[in-house]
Amino acid sequence: MGSSPRVLVVNSGSSSLKYQLVEPEDGTVVAKGIVEKIGEPGGVPDHEAALREAIESLRGVDNPEIFAVGHRVVHGGSSFGEPVLADDDVVAKIHELIPLAPLHNPANVRGIEVGRELLPHVPHVVVFDTAFFHTLPEAAATYAIDTEVAREHGIRRYGFHGTSHQFVAHAAAELVGRPVEEIDQIVCHLGNGASVSAVKGGVAVETSMGLTPLEGLVMGTRSGDVDAGIVFHLARTAGMGVDELDELLNRRSGIKGLAGVNDFRELHRLIGEGSEEARLALDVYLHRLRKYVGAYLAVLGGVDVISFTAGVGENDDVVRAGALAGLERLGIEVDPTRNAERSKQARVISPEGAPVTVAVVPTNEELAIARQTIALAQD
Ligand code: ADP
């Protein structure tokens, strides 16, 4: 440890600011922390105070010099398909995208603004969660609604978790020892939020999240795909307003809505105790996931590698086995012994010689952001 340049990765959310000081070369995490309760009683007053506290806490580390700062921003809209150096124009554009991500972009952009104020002499790079999906073909990105309305309001599929999908697709290619350009992959990012992507030769061609992170898989607290007619129906018959519906589908649905808990460890405990609601919640989750894997198999015309990542994907062998159960005829199989093994390493869980490699590939969004940041900062 010591002399390689260090990147401060900042994930500025509405009520918390997460930070990591990373050496992108080998992935060493020099320091990390979270400042919580921003703007809440007992917490710091605002994002400036939060970042100040983060920077203060780094003074304790040996050689706290920061070479560059990498900022995570959720929504890059149609404007950003790559990480960019933060300047006034970029900041203004991220402000313009706030209507597309009203819960995330305001705090994200605030992190960049205070970062540039507090650390004015280092490059600041912005890495967008949507960027990897900038390559989605028009047929995959377009909603079949009135073109004028869609154009005027930026209604299209953007996709999220892109940094993770990209990182995992590359790490999975490395794991199987083949160039990423030569293989077709399905990446299942299963955390509290969850999404699947289809990656053809390293390029994203489909993903399950859309205009917002609500579309697609059943998640911890989000419904994923529903008939949009449900929204009109509840507005008309239950008198629900927009905010209430937003809260219903984003926070009171998914595993939480069906089983009352959103953590998969809790879900399995409830299933063990005989809860039928919990059993159904898992079945609905696995059914949706399997349906997406099948759909993406068709989108790609066959797959070489399927990988699982994030909190659930990396830890939950029951979910991994359940999601791919019954797909043997398609060359997809999970080896029970390999699947049950616990490890922090990327690893193959399909049987030796199986036509499709199934893998567990730990994600590392901070490292991915740090690497993209240093690449731009050193240019
Ligand atoms: P996010 O970044 O979306 O908040 P993570 O990727 O950290 O989420 O995943 C968090 C989720 O991972 C938890 O809500 C829990 O459901 C699941 N999880 C974490 N550890 C385990 C485990 N050992 N077994 C099963 N699920 C786990």
CSV table of C-alpha atoms in Angstrom, one decimal, residues 27-377:
chain,number,residue,atom,x,y,z
A,27,GLY,CA,-8.9,-2.2,-5.3
A,28,THR,CA,-7.5,-1.5,-1.8
A,29,VAL,CA,-10.1,0.3,0.3
A,30,VAL,CA,-8.1,2.8,2.4
A,31,ALA,CA,-11.1,4.1,4.3
A,32,LYS,CA,-14.8,4.2,4.1
A,33,GLY,CA,-17.8,5.5,5.9
A,34,ILE,CA,-21.3,6.8,5.9
A,35,VAL,CA,-22.7,10.1,7.2
A,36,GLU,CA,-26.3,9.5,8.0
A,37,LYS,CA,-29.4,11.6,8.9
A,38,ILE,CA,-28.6,14.5,6.7
A,39,GLY,CA,-31.1,17.3,7.4
A,40,GLU,CA,-32.7,15.2,10.2
A,41,PRO,CA,-32.7,15.7,14.0
A,42,GLY,CA,-29.5,14.4,15.5
A,43,GLY,CA,-27.7,14.5,12.1
A,44,VAL,CA,-25.7,17.0,10.1
A,45,PRO,CA,-27.6,20.0,8.7
A,46,ASP,CA,-26.9,19.5,5.0
A,47,HIS,CA,-24.8,17.8,2.3
A,48,GLU,CA,-21.9,20.2,2.6
A,49,ALA,CA,-21.6,19.4,6.3
A,50,ALA,CA,-21.8,15.7,5.4
A,51,LEU,CA,-19.0,15.8,2.9
A,52,ARG,CA,-17.0,18.0,5.3
A,53,GLU,CA,-17.3,15.3,7.9
A,54,ALA,CA,-16.3,12.6,5.4
A,55,ILE,CA,-13.2,14.6,4.4
A,56,GLU,CA,-12.4,15.3,8.1
A,57,SER,CA,-12.5,11.6,8.9
A,58,LEU,CA,-9.9,10.9,6.2
A,59,ARG,CA,-7.4,13.1,7.9
A,60,GLY,CA,-6.7,10.2,10.2
A,61,VAL,CA,-5.5,7.9,7.5
A,62,ASP,CA,-1.9,7.6,6.5
A,63,ASN,CA,-1.4,9.7,3.4
A,64,PRO,CA,-5.0,11.0,2.8
A,65,GLU,CA,-4.2,12.6,-0.5
A,66,ILE,CA,-7.1,12.5,-2.9
A,67,PHE,CA,-6.1,12.3,-6.6
A,68,ALA,CA,-9.7,12.6,-7.9
A,69,VAL,CA,-13.3,12.3,-6.8
A,70,GLY,CA,-15.8,10.0,-8.4
A,71,HIS,CA,-19.5,10.8,-8.0
A,72,ARG,CA,-22.3,8.4,-8.5
A,73,VAL,CA,-25.3,9.9,-10.2
A,74,VAL,CA,-28.4,7.8,-10.7
A,75,HIS,CA,-29.9,9.3,-13.9
A,76,GLY,CA,-27.9,10.5,-16.9
A,77,GLY,CA,-31.0,10.6,-19.2
A,78,SER,CA,-30.2,10.5,-22.9
A,79,SER,CA,-27.3,13.0,-22.4
A,80,PHE,CA,-24.7,10.8,-20.8
A,81,GLY,CA,-23.5,7.4,-22.2
A,82,GLU,CA,-20.0,7.7,-20.5
A,83,PRO,CA,-18.5,9.1,-17.3
A,84,VAL,CA,-17.7,12.8,-17.7
A,85,LEU,CA,-15.5,15.3,-15.9
A,86,ALA,CA,-17.8,17.6,-13.8
A,87,ASP,CA,-17.9,21.2,-15.0
A,88,ASP,CA,-20.6,23.8,-14.8
A,89,ASP,CA,-22.3,22.5,-17.9
A,90,VAL,CA,-22.5,19.0,-16.7
A,91,VAL,CA,-23.9,20.1,-13.3
A,92,ALA,CA,-26.5,22.2,-15.1
A,93,LYS,CA,-27.5,19.2,-17.3
A,94,ILE,CA,-27.8,16.9,-14.2
A,95,HIS,CA,-30.1,19.6,-12.7
A,96,GLU,CA,-32.2,19.4,-15.9
A,97,LEU,CA,-32.6,15.7,-15.4
A,98,ILE,CA,-34.2,16.0,-12.0
A,99,PRO,CA,-37.8,15.5,-13.2
A,100,LEU,CA,-36.7,12.0,-14.4
A,101,ALA,CA,-35.2,11.1,-11.0
A,102,PRO,CA,-36.7,13.4,-8.4
A,103,LEU,CA,-35.7,11.2,-5.5
A,104,HIS,CA,-32.1,10.7,-6.5
A,105,ASN,CA,-30.6,13.4,-8.8
A,106,PRO,CA,-31.1,16.4,-6.4
A,107,ALA,CA,-28.9,14.8,-3.7
A,108,ASN,CA,-26.5,13.4,-6.3
A,109,VAL,CA,-25.9,16.8,-7.9
A,110,ARG,CA,-25.6,18.4,-4.5
A,111,GLY,CA,-22.8,16.0,-3.7
A,112,ILE,CA,-21.0,17.2,-6.9
A,113,GLU,CA,-21.5,20.9,-6.1
A,114,VAL,CA,-20.2,20.7,-2.5
A,115,GLY,CA,-17.4,18.4,-3.6
A,116,ARG,CA,-16.2,20.9,-6.1
A,117,GLU,CA,-16.3,23.6,-3.5
A,118,LEU,CA,-14.6,21.6,-0.7
A,119,LEU,CA,-12.0,19.9,-3.0
A,120,PRO,CA,-11.5,22.5,-5.8
A,121,HIS,CA,-8.1,21.4,-6.9
A,122,VAL,CA,-8.8,17.8,-7.9
A,123,PRO,CA,-10.8,16.5,-10.9
A,124,HIS,CA,-14.3,15.5,-10.2
A,125,VAL,CA,-15.8,12.7,-12.4
A,126,VAL,CA,-19.4,11.8,-12.7
A,127,VAL,CA,-20.4,8.1,-13.3
A,128,PHE,CA,-24.0,7.5,-14.2
A,129,ASP,CA,-26.0,4.5,-13.3
A,130,THR,CA,-27.8,4.6,-16.6
A,131,ALA,CA,-24.7,5.0,-18.8
A,132,PHE,CA,-24.1,1.3,-19.6
A,133,PHE,CA,-27.6,1.1,-21.0
A,134,HIS,CA,-27.1,3.9,-23.4
A,135,THR,CA,-26.5,1.3,-26.1
A,136,LEU,CA,-29.9,-0.3,-25.8
A,137,PRO,CA,-31.3,-0.7,-29.3
A,138,GLU,CA,-34.3,1.6,-30.0
A,139,ALA,CA,-36.6,-1.5,-30.1
A,140,ALA,CA,-35.7,-2.2,-26.5
A,141,ALA,CA,-35.6,1.4,-25.2
A,142,THR,CA,-38.9,2.5,-26.7
A,143,TYR,CA,-42.3,2.3,-24.9
A,144,ALA,CA,-45.2,1.8,-27.3
A,145,ILE,CA,-47.0,5.1,-26.4
A,146,ASP,CA,-47.7,8.2,-28.3
A,147,THR,CA,-44.5,9.4,-29.8
A,148,GLU,CA,-45.1,13.1,-29.2
A,149,VAL,CA,-45.8,12.6,-25.6
A,150,ALA,CA,-42.8,10.3,-25.1
A,151,ARG,CA,-40.5,12.7,-26.9
A,152,GLU,CA,-41.7,15.8,-25.0
A,153,HIS,CA,-41.3,14.1,-21.6
A,154,GLY,CA,-38.2,11.9,-22.2
A,155,ILE,CA,-40.3,8.8,-21.7
A,156,ARG,CA,-38.1,5.8,-22.7
A,157,ARG,CA,-36.3,2.9,-21.0
A,158,TYR,CA,-33.0,4.0,-19.5
A,159,GLY,CA,-32.0,1.2,-17.2
A,160,PHE,CA,-30.2,1.4,-13.8
A,161,HIS,CA,-27.5,-0.4,-11.8
A,162,GLY,CA,-25.4,0.0,-15.0
A,163,THR,CA,-22.1,0.4,-13.2
A,164,SER,CA,-22.7,-3.0,-11.5
A,165,HIS,CA,-23.9,-4.8,-14.7
A,166,GLN,CA,-20.8,-3.6,-16.6
A,167,PHE,CA,-18.4,-4.5,-13.8
A,168,VAL,CA,-19.9,-8.0,-13.4
A,169,ALA,CA,-20.0,-8.7,-17.2
A,170,HIS,CA,-16.3,-7.9,-17.4
A,171,ALA,CA,-15.5,-9.9,-14.2
A,172,ALA,CA,-17.5,-12.9,-15.4
A,173,ALA,CA,-15.6,-12.9,-18.7
A,174,GLU,CA,-12.4,-12.9,-16.8
A,175,LEU,CA,-13.6,-15.7,-14.6
A,176,VAL,CA,-14.4,-17.9,-17.6
A,177,GLY,CA,-11.2,-16.8,-19.4
A,178,ARG,CA,-12.8,-15.5,-22.5
A,179,PRO,CA,-12.8,-12.0,-24.1
A,180,VAL,CA,-15.9,-10.1,-23.1
A,181,GLU,CA,-16.4,-9.2,-26.8
A,182,GLU,CA,-16.8,-12.9,-27.7
A,183,ILE,CA,-19.5,-13.9,-25.2
A,184,ASP,CA,-23.2,-13.3,-24.6
A,185,GLN,CA,-24.3,-12.9,-21.0
A,186,ILE,CA,-27.2,-12.5,-18.7
A,187,VAL,CA,-26.4,-10.6,-15.5
A,188,CYS,CA,-28.8,-10.8,-12.5
A,189,HIS,CA,-28.2,-8.0,-10.0
A,190,LEU,CA,-30.3,-9.0,-7.1
A,191,GLY,CA,-30.0,-6.6,-4.2
A,192,ASN,CA,-32.8,-4.7,-2.4
A,193,GLY,CA,-33.4,-3.2,-5.8
A,194,ALA,CA,-33.0,-5.8,-8.6
A,195,SER,CA,-32.5,-5.9,-12.3
A,196,VAL,CA,-31.4,-8.2,-15.1
A,197,SER,CA,-29.5,-7.3,-18.2
A,198,ALA,CA,-28.6,-9.0,-21.5
A,199,VAL,CA,-25.1,-8.2,-22.6
A,200,LYS,CA,-23.9,-9.1,-26.1
A,201,GLY,CA,-20.2,-9.1,-26.6
A,202,GLY,CA,-19.8,-6.6,-23.7
A,203,VAL,CA,-22.6,-4.3,-25.0
A,204,ALA,CA,-25.9,-4.0,-23.1
A,205,VAL,CA,-28.9,-4.9,-25.4
A,206,GLU,CA,-31.7,-5.3,-22.8
A,207,THR,CA,-32.3,-4.5,-19.2
A,208,SER,CA,-35.3,-4.9,-16.9
A,209,MET,CA,-35.5,-1.4,-15.3
A,210,GLY,CA,-37.0,1.3,-17.5
A,211,LEU,CA,-37.8,5.0,-17.1
A,212,THR,CA,-37.4,4.5,-13.4
A,213,PRO,CA,-36.1,1.7,-11.2
A,214,LEU,CA,-39.6,0.4,-10.7
A,215,GLU,CA,-39.9,-1.7,-13.8
A,216,GLY,CA,-39.0,-5.4,-14.1
A,217,LEU,CA,-38.2,-7.9,-11.4
A,218,VAL,CA,-40.0,-8.2,-8.1
A,219,MET,CA,-37.7,-6.4,-5.6
A,220,GLY,CA,-37.4,-6.0,-1.8
A,221,THR,CA,-40.1,-3.3,-1.7
A,222,ARG,CA,-40.9,-2.6,-5.4
A,223,SER,CA,-43.5,-4.4,-7.4
A,224,GLY,CA,-41.6,-4.5,-10.6
A,225,ASP,CA,-43.8,-5.1,-13.7
A,226,VAL,CA,-47.5,-4.5,-13.1
A,227,ASP,CA,-50.3,-3.7,-15.5
A,228,ALA,CA,-50.3,0.1,-15.6
A,229,GLY,CA,-54.1,-0.2,-15.5
A,230,ILE,CA,-53.8,-0.9,-11.8
A,231,VAL,CA,-52.7,2.7,-11.3
A,232,PHE,CA,-55.8,4.1,-13.0
A,233,HIS,CA,-58.0,1.5,-11.2
A,234,LEU,CA,-56.7,2.5,-7.8
A,235,ALA,CA,-56.9,6.2,-8.6
A,236,ARG,CA,-60.6,5.8,-9.6
A,237,THR,CA,-61.9,3.3,-7.2
A,238,ALA,CA,-59.7,3.9,-4.1
A,239,GLY,CA,-59.2,7.6,-4.6
A,240,MET,CA,-55.4,7.2,-4.3
A,241,GLY,CA,-53.3,10.1,-5.3
A,242,VAL,CA,-50.0,10.1,-7.2
A,243,ASP,CA,-47.8,10.2,-4.2
A,244,GLU,CA,-49.7,7.4,-2.5
A,245,LEU,CA,-49.5,5.2,-5.6
A,246,ASP,CA,-45.8,6.0,-5.9
A,247,GLU,CA,-45.3,4.9,-2.3
A,248,LEU,CA,-47.5,1.8,-2.7
A,249,LEU,CA,-45.5,0.5,-5.7
A,250,ASN,CA,-42.0,1.6,-4.6
A,251,ARG,CA,-42.1,1.0,-0.9
A,252,ARG,CA,-45.0,-1.2,0.1
A,253,SER,CA,-44.8,-3.8,-2.7
A,254,GLY,CA,-42.4,-6.6,-3.8
A,255,ILE,CA,-41.4,-9.1,-1.1
A,256,LYS,CA,-42.3,-6.6,1.6
A,257,GLY,CA,-45.8,-6.2,0.2
A,258,LEU,CA,-46.4,-10.0,-0.1
A,259,ALA,CA,-44.6,-11.2,3.1
A,260,GLY,CA,-44.2,-8.2,5.3
A,261,VAL,CA,-40.4,-8.3,5.3
A,262,ASN,CA,-38.0,-7.3,2.6
A,263,ASP,CA,-34.8,-9.0,3.7
A,264,PHE,CA,-34.3,-12.4,2.2
A,265,ARG,CA,-32.8,-13.8,5.4
A,266,GLU,CA,-36.1,-12.9,7.1
A,267,LEU,CA,-38.1,-14.3,4.3
A,268,HIS,CA,-36.4,-17.7,4.5
A,269,ARG,CA,-36.9,-17.7,8.3
A,270,LEU,CA,-40.7,-17.1,7.8
A,271,ILE,CA,-40.8,-19.9,5.1
A,272,GLY,CA,-39.1,-22.2,7.6
A,273,GLU,CA,-41.8,-21.3,10.2
A,274,GLY,CA,-44.5,-22.3,7.6
A,275,SER,CA,-45.7,-18.9,6.4
A,276,GLU,CA,-47.7,-19.4,3.2
A,277,GLU,CA,-47.4,-15.7,2.4
A,278,ALA,CA,-43.6,-15.9,2.5
A,279,ARG,CA,-43.6,-19.0,0.4
A,280,LEU,CA,-45.8,-17.3,-2.2
A,281,ALA,CA,-43.6,-14.2,-2.2
A,282,LEU,CA,-40.5,-16.3,-3.0
A,283,ASP,CA,-42.4,-18.2,-5.7
A,284,VAL,CA,-43.6,-14.9,-7.3
A,285,TYR,CA,-40.0,-13.5,-7.1
A,286,LEU,CA,-38.5,-16.7,-8.7
A,287,HIS,CA,-41.2,-17.0,-11.4
A,288,ARG,CA,-40.5,-13.4,-12.5
A,289,LEU,CA,-36.8,-13.9,-12.5
A,290,ARG,CA,-37.0,-17.1,-14.5
A,291,LYS,CA,-39.3,-15.4,-17.0
A,292,TYR,CA,-36.7,-12.7,-17.5
A,293,VAL,CA,-33.9,-15.2,-18.0
A,294,GLY,CA,-35.9,-17.0,-20.6
A,295,ALA,CA,-36.8,-13.7,-22.3
A,296,TYR,CA,-33.2,-12.6,-22.5
A,297,LEU,CA,-32.1,-16.0,-23.7
A,298,ALA,CA,-34.4,-15.3,-26.7
A,299,VAL,CA,-33.2,-11.7,-27.0
A,300,LEU,CA,-29.6,-12.9,-27.2
A,301,GLY,CA,-30.3,-16.0,-29.2
A,302,GLY,CA,-28.4,-18.1,-26.7
A,303,VAL,CA,-26.2,-17.4,-23.7
A,304,ASP,CA,-22.7,-18.3,-22.6
A,305,VAL,CA,-22.7,-17.0,-19.0
A,306,ILE,CA,-25.4,-16.2,-16.5
A,307,SER,CA,-24.1,-14.5,-13.4
A,308,PHE,CA,-25.6,-13.5,-10.0
A,309,THR,CA,-24.5,-10.5,-8.0
A,310,ALA,CA,-25.4,-8.1,-5.2
A,311,GLY,CA,-26.8,-8.9,-1.7
A,312,VAL,CA,-29.3,-11.6,-2.7
A,313,GLY,CA,-27.5,-12.9,-5.8
A,314,GLU,CA,-24.1,-13.3,-4.0
A,315,ASN,CA,-25.5,-14.9,-0.8
A,316,ASP,CA,-28.7,-16.7,-1.5
A,317,ASP,CA,-28.2,-20.2,-2.9
A,318,VAL,CA,-31.9,-21.0,-2.7
A,319,VAL,CA,-32.8,-18.0,-5.0
A,320,ARG,CA,-30.0,-18.9,-7.5
A,321,ALA,CA,-31.1,-22.6,-7.7
A,322,GLY,CA,-34.8,-21.7,-7.8
A,323,ALA,CA,-34.4,-19.1,-10.5
A,324,LEU,CA,-32.8,-21.5,-12.9
A,325,ALA,CA,-34.7,-24.7,-11.9
A,326,GLY,CA,-36.1,-26.6,-14.8
A,327,LEU,CA,-33.9,-25.0,-17.5
A,328,GLU,CA,-31.7,-28.1,-18.1
A,329,ARG,CA,-33.1,-28.6,-21.6
A,330,LEU,CA,-31.7,-25.1,-22.4
A,331,GLY,CA,-28.2,-26.1,-21.1
A,332,ILE,CA,-28.7,-24.2,-17.9
A,333,GLU,CA,-27.9,-26.1,-14.7
A,334,VAL,CA,-26.7,-25.3,-11.2
A,335,ASP,CA,-24.5,-27.8,-9.3
A,336,PRO,CA,-25.9,-28.1,-5.7
A,337,THR,CA,-22.5,-28.5,-4.0
A,338,ARG,CA,-20.9,-25.6,-5.8
A,339,ASN,CA,-24.0,-23.5,-5.3
A,340,ALA,CA,-24.0,-24.1,-1.5
A,341,GLU,CA,-20.3,-23.1,-1.1
A,342,ARG,CA,-19.9,-19.7,0.6
A,343,SER,CA,-17.2,-17.5,-0.6
A,344,LYS,CA,-16.4,-13.8,-1.4
A,345,GLN,CA,-14.7,-14.8,-4.6
A,346,ALA,CA,-16.2,-15.0,-8.1
A,347,ARG,CA,-16.9,-18.6,-8.8
A,348,VAL,CA,-18.6,-21.0,-11.2
A,349,ILE,CA,-21.7,-22.9,-9.8
A,350,SER,CA,-22.7,-24.8,-12.9
A,351,PRO,CA,-21.5,-28.4,-13.3
A,352,GLU,CA,-18.1,-29.0,-15.0
A,353,GLY,CA,-18.6,-28.9,-18.8
A,354,ALA,CA,-22.1,-27.5,-18.8
A,355,PRO,CA,-23.1,-25.7,-22.0
A,356,VAL,CA,-23.9,-22.5,-20.1
A,357,THR,CA,-21.7,-21.3,-17.3
A,358,VAL,CA,-23.6,-20.1,-14.2
A,359,ALA,CA,-21.5,-17.9,-11.9
A,360,VAL,CA,-21.6,-15.9,-8.7
A,361,VAL,CA,-19.7,-12.7,-9.3
A,362,PRO,CA,-19.4,-10.2,-6.4
A,363,THR,CA,-20.1,-6.7,-7.6
A,364,ASN,CA,-18.0,-3.7,-6.5
A,365,GLU,CA,-19.6,-0.5,-7.7
A,366,GLU,CA,-17.2,1.7,-5.7
A,367,LEU,CA,-14.2,0.1,-7.4
A,368,ALA,CA,-15.8,0.4,-10.8
A,369,ILE,CA,-16.5,4.1,-10.2
A,370,ALA,CA,-12.9,4.6,-8.9
A,371,ARG,CA,-11.5,3.0,-12.1
A,372,GLN,CA,-13.7,5.0,-14.4
A,373,THR,CA,-12.8,8.1,-12.5
A,374,ILE,CA,-9.0,7.6,-12.6
A,375,ALA,CA,-9.2,6.7,-16.3
A,376,LEU,CA,-10.8,10.1,-17.1
A,377,ALA,CA,-8.8,12.1,-14.5
